[in-house]
PDB file of C-alpha atoms in Angstrom:
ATOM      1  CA  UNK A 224      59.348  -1.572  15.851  1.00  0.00           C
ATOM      2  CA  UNK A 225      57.461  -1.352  19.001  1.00  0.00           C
ATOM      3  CA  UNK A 226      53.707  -2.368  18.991  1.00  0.00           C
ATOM      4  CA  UNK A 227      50.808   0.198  19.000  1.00  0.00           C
ATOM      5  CA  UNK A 228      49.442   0.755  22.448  1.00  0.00           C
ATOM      6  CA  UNK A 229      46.022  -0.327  21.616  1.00  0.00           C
ATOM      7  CA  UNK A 230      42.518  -0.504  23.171  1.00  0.00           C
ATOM      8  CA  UNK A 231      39.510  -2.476  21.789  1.00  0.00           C
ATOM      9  CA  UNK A 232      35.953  -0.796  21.782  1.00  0.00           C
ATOM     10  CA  UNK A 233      34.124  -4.168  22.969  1.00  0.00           C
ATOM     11  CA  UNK A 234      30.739  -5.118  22.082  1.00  0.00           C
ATOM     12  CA  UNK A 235      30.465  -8.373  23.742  1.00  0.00           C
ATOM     13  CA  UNK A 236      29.272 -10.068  20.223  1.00  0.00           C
ATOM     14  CA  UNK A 237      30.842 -11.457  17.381  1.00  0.00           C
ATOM     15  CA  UNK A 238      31.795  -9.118  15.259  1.00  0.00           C
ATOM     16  CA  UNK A 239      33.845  -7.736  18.247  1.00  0.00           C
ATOM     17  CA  UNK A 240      35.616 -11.149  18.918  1.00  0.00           C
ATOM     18  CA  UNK A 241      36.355 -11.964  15.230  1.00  0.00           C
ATOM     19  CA  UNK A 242      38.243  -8.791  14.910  1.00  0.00           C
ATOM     20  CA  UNK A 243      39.744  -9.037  18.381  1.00  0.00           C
ATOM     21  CA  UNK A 244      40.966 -12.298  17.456  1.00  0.00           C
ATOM     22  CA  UNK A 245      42.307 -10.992  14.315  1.00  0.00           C
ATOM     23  CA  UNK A 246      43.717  -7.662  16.008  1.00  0.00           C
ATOM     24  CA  UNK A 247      45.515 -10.079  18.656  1.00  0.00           C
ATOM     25  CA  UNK A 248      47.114 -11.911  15.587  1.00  0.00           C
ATOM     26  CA  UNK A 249      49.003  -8.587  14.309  1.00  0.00           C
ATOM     27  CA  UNK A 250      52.202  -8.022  15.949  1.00  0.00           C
ATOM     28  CA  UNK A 251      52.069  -4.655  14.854  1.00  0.00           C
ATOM     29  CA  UNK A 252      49.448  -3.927  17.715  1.00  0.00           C
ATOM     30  CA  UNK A 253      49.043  -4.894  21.577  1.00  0.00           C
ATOM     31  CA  UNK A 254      45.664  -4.894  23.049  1.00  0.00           C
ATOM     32  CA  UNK A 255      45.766  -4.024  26.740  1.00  0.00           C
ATOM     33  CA  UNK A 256      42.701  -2.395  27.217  1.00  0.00           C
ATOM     34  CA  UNK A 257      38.515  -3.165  26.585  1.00  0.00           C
ATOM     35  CA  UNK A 258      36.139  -0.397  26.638  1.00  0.00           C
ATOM     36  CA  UNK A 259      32.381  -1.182  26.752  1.00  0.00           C
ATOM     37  CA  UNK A 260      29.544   1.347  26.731  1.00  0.00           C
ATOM     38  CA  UNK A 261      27.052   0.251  29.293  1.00  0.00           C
ATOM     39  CA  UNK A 262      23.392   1.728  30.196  1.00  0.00           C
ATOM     40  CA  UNK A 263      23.733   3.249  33.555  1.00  0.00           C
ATOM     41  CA  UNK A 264      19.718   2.960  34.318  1.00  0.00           C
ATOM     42  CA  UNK A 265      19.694  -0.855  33.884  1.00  0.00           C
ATOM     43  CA  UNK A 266      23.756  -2.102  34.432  1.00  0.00           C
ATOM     44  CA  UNK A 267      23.487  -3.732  30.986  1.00  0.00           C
ATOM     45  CA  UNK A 268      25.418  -3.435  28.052  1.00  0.00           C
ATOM     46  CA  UNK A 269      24.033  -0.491  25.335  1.00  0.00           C
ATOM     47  CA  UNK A 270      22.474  -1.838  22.448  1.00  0.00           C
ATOM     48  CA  UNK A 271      23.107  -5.717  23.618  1.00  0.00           C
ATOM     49  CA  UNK A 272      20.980  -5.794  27.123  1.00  0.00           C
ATOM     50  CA  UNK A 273      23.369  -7.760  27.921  1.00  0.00           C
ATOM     51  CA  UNK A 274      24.147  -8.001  31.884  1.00  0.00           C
ATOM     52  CA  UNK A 275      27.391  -6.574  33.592  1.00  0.00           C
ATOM     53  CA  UNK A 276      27.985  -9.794  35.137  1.00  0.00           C
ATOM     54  CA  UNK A 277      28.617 -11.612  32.003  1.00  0.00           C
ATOM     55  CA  UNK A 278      30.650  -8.547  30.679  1.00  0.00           C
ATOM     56  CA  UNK A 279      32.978  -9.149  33.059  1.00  0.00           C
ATOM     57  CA  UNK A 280      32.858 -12.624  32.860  1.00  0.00           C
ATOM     58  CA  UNK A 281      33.780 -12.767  29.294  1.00  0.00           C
ATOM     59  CA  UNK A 282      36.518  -9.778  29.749  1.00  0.00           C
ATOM     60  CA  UNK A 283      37.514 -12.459  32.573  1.00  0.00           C
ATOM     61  CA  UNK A 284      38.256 -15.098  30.061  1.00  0.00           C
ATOM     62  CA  UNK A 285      39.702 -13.216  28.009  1.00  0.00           C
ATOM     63  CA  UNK A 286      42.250 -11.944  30.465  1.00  0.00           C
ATOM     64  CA  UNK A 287      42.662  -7.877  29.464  1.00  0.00           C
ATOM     65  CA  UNK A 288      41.920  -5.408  31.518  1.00  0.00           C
ATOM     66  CA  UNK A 289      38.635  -3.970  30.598  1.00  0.00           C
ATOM     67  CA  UNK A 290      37.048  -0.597  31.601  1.00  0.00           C
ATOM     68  CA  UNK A 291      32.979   0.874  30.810  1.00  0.00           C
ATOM     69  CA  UNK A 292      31.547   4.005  29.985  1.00  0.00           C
ATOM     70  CA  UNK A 293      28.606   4.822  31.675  1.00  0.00           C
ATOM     71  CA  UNK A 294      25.702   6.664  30.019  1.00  0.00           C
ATOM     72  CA  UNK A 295      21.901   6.776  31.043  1.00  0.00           C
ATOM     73  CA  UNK A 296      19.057   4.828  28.500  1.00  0.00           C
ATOM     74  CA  UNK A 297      18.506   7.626  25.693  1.00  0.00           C
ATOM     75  CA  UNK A 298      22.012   9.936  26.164  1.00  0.00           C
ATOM     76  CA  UNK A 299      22.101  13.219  23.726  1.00  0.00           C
ATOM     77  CA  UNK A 300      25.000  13.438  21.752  1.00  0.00           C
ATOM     78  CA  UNK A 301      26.395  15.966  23.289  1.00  0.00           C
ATOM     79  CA  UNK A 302      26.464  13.983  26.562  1.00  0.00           C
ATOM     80  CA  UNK A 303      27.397  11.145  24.842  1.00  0.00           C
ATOM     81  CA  UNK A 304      30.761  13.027  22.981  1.00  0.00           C
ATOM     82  CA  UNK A 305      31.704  14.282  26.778  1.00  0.00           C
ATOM     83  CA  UNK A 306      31.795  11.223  28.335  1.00  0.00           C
ATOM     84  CA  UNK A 307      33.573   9.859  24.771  1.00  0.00           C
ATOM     85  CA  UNK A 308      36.198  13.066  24.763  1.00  0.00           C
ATOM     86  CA  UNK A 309      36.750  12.200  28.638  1.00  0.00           C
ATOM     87  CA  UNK A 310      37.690   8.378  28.303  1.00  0.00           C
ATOM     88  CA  UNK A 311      39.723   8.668  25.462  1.00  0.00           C
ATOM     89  CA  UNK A 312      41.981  11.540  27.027  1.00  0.00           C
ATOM     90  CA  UNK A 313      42.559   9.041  29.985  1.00  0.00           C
ATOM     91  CA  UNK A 314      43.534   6.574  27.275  1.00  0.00           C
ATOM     92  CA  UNK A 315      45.650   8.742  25.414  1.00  0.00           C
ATOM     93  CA  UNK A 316      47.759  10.039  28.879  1.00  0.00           C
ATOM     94  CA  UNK A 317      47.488   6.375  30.163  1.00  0.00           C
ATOM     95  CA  UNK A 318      50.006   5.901  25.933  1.00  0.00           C
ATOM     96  CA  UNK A 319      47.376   4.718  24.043  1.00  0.00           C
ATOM     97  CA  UNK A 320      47.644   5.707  20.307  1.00  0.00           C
ATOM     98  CA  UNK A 321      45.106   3.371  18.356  1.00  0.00           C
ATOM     99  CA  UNK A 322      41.845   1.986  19.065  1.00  0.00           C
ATOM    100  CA  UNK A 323      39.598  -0.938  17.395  1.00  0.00           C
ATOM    101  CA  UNK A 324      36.164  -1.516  16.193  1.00  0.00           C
ATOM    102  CA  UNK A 325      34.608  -4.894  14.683  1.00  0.00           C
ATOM    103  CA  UNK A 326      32.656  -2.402  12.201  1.00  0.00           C
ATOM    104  CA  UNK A 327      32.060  -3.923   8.913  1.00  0.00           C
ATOM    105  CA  UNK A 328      30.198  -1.613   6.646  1.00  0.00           C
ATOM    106  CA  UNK A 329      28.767   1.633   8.099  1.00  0.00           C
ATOM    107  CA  UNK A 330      30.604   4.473   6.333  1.00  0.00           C
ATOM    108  CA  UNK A 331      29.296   7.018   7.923  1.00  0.00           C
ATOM    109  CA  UNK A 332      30.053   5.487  11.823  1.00  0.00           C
ATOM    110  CA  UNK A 333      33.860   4.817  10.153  1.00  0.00           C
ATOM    111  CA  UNK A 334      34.106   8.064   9.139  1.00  0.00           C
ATOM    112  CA  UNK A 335      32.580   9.497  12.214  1.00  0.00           C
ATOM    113  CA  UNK A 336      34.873   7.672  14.958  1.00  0.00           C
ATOM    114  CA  UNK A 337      38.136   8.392  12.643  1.00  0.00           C
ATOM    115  CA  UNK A 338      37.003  11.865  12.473  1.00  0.00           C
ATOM    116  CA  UNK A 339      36.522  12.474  16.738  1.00  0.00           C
ATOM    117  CA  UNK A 340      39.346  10.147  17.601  1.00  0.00           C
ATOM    118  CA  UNK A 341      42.086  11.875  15.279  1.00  0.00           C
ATOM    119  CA  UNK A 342      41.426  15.299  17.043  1.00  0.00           C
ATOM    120  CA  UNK A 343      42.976  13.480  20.158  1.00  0.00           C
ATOM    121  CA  UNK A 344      45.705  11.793  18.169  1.00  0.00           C
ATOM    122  CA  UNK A 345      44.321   8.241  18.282  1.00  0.00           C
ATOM    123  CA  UNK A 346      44.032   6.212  15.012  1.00  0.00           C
ATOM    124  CA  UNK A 347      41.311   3.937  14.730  1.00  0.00           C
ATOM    125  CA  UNK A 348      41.806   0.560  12.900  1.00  0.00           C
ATOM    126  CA  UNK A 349      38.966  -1.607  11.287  1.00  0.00           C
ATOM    127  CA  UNK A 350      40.499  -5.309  11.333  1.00  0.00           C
ATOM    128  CA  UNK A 351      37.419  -6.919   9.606  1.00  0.00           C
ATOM    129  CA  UNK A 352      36.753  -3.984   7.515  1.00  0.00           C
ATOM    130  CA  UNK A 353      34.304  -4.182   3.952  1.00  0.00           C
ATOM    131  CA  UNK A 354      34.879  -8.205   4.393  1.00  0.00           C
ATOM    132  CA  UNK A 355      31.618 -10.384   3.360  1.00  0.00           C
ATOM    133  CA  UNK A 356      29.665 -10.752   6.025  1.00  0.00           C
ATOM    134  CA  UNK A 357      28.539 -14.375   4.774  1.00  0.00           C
ATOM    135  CA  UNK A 358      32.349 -15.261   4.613  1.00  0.00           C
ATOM    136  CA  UNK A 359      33.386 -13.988   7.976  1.00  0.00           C
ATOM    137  CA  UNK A 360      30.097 -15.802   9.569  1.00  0.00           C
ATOM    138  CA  UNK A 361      31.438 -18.985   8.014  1.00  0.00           C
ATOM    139  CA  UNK A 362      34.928 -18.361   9.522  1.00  0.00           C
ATOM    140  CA  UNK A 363      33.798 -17.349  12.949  1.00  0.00           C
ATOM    141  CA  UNK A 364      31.974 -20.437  13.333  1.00  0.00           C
ATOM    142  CA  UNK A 365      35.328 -22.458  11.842  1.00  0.00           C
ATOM    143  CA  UNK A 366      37.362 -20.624  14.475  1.00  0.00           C
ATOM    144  CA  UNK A 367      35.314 -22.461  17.279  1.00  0.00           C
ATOM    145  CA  UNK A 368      33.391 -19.394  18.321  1.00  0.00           C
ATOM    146  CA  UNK A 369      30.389 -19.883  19.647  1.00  0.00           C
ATOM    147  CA  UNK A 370      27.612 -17.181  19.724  1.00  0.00           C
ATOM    148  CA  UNK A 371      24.172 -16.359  20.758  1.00  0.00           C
ATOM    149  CA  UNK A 372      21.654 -14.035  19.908  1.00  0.00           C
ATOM    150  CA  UNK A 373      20.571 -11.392  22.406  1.00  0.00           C
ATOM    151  CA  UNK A 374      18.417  -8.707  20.919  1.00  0.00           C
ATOM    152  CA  UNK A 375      16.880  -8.592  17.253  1.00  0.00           C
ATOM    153  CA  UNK A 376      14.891  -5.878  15.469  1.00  0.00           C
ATOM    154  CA  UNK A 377      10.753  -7.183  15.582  1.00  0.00           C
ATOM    155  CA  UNK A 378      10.816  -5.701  11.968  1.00  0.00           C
ATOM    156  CA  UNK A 379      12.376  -8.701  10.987  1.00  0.00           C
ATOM    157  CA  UNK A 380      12.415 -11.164  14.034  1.00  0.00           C
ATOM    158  CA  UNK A 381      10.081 -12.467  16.955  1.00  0.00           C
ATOM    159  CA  UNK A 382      10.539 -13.939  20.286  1.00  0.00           C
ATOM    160  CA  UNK A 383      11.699 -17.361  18.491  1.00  0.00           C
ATOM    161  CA  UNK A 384      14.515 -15.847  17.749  1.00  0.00           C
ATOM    162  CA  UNK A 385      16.168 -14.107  20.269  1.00  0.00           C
ATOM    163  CA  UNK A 386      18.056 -17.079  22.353  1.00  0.00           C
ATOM    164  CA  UNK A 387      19.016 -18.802  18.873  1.00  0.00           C
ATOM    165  CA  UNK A 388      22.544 -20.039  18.887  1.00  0.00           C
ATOM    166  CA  UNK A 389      24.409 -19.231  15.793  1.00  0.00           C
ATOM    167  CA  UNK A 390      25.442 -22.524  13.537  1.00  0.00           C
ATOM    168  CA  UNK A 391      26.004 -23.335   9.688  1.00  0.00           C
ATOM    169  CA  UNK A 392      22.445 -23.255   9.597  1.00  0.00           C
ATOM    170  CA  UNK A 393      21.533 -19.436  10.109  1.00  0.00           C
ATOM    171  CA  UNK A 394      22.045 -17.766   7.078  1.00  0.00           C
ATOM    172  CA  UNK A 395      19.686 -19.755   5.536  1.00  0.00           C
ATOM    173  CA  UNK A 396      17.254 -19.171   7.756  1.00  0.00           C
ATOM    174  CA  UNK A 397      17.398 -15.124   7.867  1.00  0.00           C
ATOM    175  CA  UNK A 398      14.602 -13.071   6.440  1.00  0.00           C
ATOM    176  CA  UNK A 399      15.620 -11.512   2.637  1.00  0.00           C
ATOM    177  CA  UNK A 400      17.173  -8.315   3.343  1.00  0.00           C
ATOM    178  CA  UNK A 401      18.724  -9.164   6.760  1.00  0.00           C
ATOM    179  CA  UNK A 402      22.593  -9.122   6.682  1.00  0.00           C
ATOM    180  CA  UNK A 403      24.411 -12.215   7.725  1.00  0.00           C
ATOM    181  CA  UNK A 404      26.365 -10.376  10.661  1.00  0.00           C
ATOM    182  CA  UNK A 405      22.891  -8.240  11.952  1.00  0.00           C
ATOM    183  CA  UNK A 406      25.271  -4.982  10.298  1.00  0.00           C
ATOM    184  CA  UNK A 407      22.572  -2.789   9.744  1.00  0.00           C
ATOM    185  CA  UNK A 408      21.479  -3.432  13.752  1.00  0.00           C
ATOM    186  CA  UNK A 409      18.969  -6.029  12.684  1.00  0.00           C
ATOM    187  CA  UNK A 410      20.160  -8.318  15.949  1.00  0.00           C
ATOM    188  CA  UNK A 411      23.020  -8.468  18.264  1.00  0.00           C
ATOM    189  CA  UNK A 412      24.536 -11.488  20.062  1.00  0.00           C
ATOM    190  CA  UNK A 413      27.075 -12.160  23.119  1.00  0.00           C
ATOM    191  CA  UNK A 414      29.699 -14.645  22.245  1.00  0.00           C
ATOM    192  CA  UNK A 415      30.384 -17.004  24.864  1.00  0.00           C
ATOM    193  CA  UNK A 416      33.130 -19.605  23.696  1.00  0.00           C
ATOM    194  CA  UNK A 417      36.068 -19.254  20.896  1.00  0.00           C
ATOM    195  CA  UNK A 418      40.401 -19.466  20.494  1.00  0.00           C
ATOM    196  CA  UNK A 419      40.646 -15.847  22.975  1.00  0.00           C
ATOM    197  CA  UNK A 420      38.937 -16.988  25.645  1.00  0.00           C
ATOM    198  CA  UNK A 421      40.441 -19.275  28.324  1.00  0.00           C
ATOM    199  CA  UNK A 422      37.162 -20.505  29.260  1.00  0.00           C
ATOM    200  CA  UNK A 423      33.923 -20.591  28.035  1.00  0.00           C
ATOM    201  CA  UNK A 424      31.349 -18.126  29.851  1.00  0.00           C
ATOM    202  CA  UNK A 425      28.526 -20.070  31.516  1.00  0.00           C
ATOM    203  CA  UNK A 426      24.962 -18.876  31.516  1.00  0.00           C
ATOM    204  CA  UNK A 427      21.258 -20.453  31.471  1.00  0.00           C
ATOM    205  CA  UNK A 428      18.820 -18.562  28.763  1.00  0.00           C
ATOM    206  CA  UNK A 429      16.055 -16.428  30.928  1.00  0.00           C
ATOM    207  CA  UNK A 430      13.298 -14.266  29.828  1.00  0.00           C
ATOM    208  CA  UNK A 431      11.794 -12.655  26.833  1.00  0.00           C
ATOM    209  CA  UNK A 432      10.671  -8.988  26.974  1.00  0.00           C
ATOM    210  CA  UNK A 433       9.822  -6.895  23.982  1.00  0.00           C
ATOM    211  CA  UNK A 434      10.410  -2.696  24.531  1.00  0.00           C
ATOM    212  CA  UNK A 435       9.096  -0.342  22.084  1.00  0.00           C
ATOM    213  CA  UNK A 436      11.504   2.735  21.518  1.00  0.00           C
ATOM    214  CA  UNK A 437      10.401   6.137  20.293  1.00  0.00           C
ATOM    215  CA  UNK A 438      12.163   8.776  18.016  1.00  0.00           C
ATOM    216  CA  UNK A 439      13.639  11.354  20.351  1.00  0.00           C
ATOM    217  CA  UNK A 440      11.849  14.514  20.051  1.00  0.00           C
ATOM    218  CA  UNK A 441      15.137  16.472  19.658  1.00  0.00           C
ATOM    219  CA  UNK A 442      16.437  14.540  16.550  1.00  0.00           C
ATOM    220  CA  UNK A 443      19.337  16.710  15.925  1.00  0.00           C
ATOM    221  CA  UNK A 444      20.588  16.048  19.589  1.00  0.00           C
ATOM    222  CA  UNK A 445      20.242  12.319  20.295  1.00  0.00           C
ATOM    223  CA  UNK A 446      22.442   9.346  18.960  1.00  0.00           C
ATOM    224  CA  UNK A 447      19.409   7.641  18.146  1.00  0.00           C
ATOM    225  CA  UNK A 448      18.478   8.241  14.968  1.00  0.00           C
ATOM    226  CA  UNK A 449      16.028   6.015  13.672  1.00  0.00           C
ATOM    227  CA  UNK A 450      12.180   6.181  13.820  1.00  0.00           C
ATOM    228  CA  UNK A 451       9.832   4.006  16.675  1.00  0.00           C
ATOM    229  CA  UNK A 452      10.779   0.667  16.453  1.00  0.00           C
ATOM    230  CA  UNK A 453      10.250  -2.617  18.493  1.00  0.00           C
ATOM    231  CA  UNK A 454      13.322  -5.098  19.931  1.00  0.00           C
ATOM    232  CA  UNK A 455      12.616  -8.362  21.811  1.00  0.00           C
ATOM    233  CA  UNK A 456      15.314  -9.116  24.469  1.00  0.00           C
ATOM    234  CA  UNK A 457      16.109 -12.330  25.806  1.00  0.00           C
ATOM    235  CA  UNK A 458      18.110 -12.402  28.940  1.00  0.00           C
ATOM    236  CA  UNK A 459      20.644 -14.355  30.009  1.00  0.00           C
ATOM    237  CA  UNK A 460      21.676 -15.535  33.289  1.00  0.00           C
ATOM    238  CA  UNK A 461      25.058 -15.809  34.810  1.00  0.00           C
ATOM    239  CA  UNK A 462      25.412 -19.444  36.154  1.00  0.00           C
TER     240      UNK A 462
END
């Protein structure tokens, strides 16, 4: 049977390179396309603050084609479902039928992306799906990945933190509460070295910053649902 024609919603971190490499294992799919959401206001990757340089630099290494979807710092979500609805009608004409997502356990985002993606006749796939996070930590870091922490939640983390390269040592040294894998959005990381890339991406560790966000005053209209909170950065630096 021919493969699915498949594109990869790419995070940059680990999550999305453990179920890359784990998508790219499955004969049953082919990944020819990855599809980042970037901030348009600061060229960095949403969520991450990671920079577009070392996006494409790791896309680079991994050698498939990679496209972004722009959207400015806080986007409604009705902007944010136009700009979705636009890209993946491109992908569908362009003979895409499946997408993939290195979601672990957030019901509600499953059942959200499964819902807006089937009304366009794409079927999303979860290849890490409802595994322990402890357990798929352990086999990242088995693989030869090699991952570093970008942005972290200052209810649980400070500056220290943020620039930590991940090793057998980490769990043990998260705050009670935290999930292995950062699930629940406590950090993010970009991974940098592992069996899909062709070379590692190079980089030196810059500055710190810390940026305070604020609840949206239209609740119901914004994709940012959760209340003030605090996340230190640490940027990196292409070398």
């Amino acid at each position: 049977m021919k493969p699915h024609k498949t594109y990869f919603n790419w995070s940059t971190g680990k999550d999305s390179a453990l179920a890359l490499y784990h998508l790219l294992q499955n004969k049953s799919y082919t990944v020819e396309e990855l599809v980042t959401t970037v901030n348009s206001h600061y060229n960095r990757v949403s969520m991450h603050g990671l920079r577009n340089e070392l996006l494409i630099a790791q896309t680079n290494a991994l050698g498939i084609k990679s496209s972004r979807i722009e959207l400015p710092e806080m986007p409604s979500m009705a902007l944010y479902e136009d700009k979705m609805n636009q890209t993946v009608s491109a992908l569908k004409a362009n003979g895409f039928t499946h997408t993939a997502f290195g979601d672990i356990f957030l019901e509600d985002l499953r059942t959200y992306r499964q819902t807006q993606l089937s009304k366009k006749g794409i079927t999303a796939i979860f290849p890490i799906w409802k595994r322990d996070t402890k357990a798929l930590l352990k086999e990242f870091l088995d693989l030869g990945f090699k991952t570093i922490v970008v942005c972290a939640n200052s209810k649980y983390f400070g500056e220290d933190f943020v620039g930590t390269v991940i090793d057998e040592n980490f769990i043990s040294s998260l705050p009670e509460g935290v999930d292995p894998c950062g699930e629940n959005g406590e950090f993010h990381t970009f991974c940098f070295d592992g069996p899909i890339f062709k070379t590692p991406i190079t980089f030196t560790v810059g500055e710190k910053v810390f940026r305070e966000y604020n609840t949206p005053k239209d609740e119901d209209d914004s994709i940012c649902k959760a209340d003030a909170y605090g996340v230190w950065y640490c940027d990196l630096v292409p070398s």
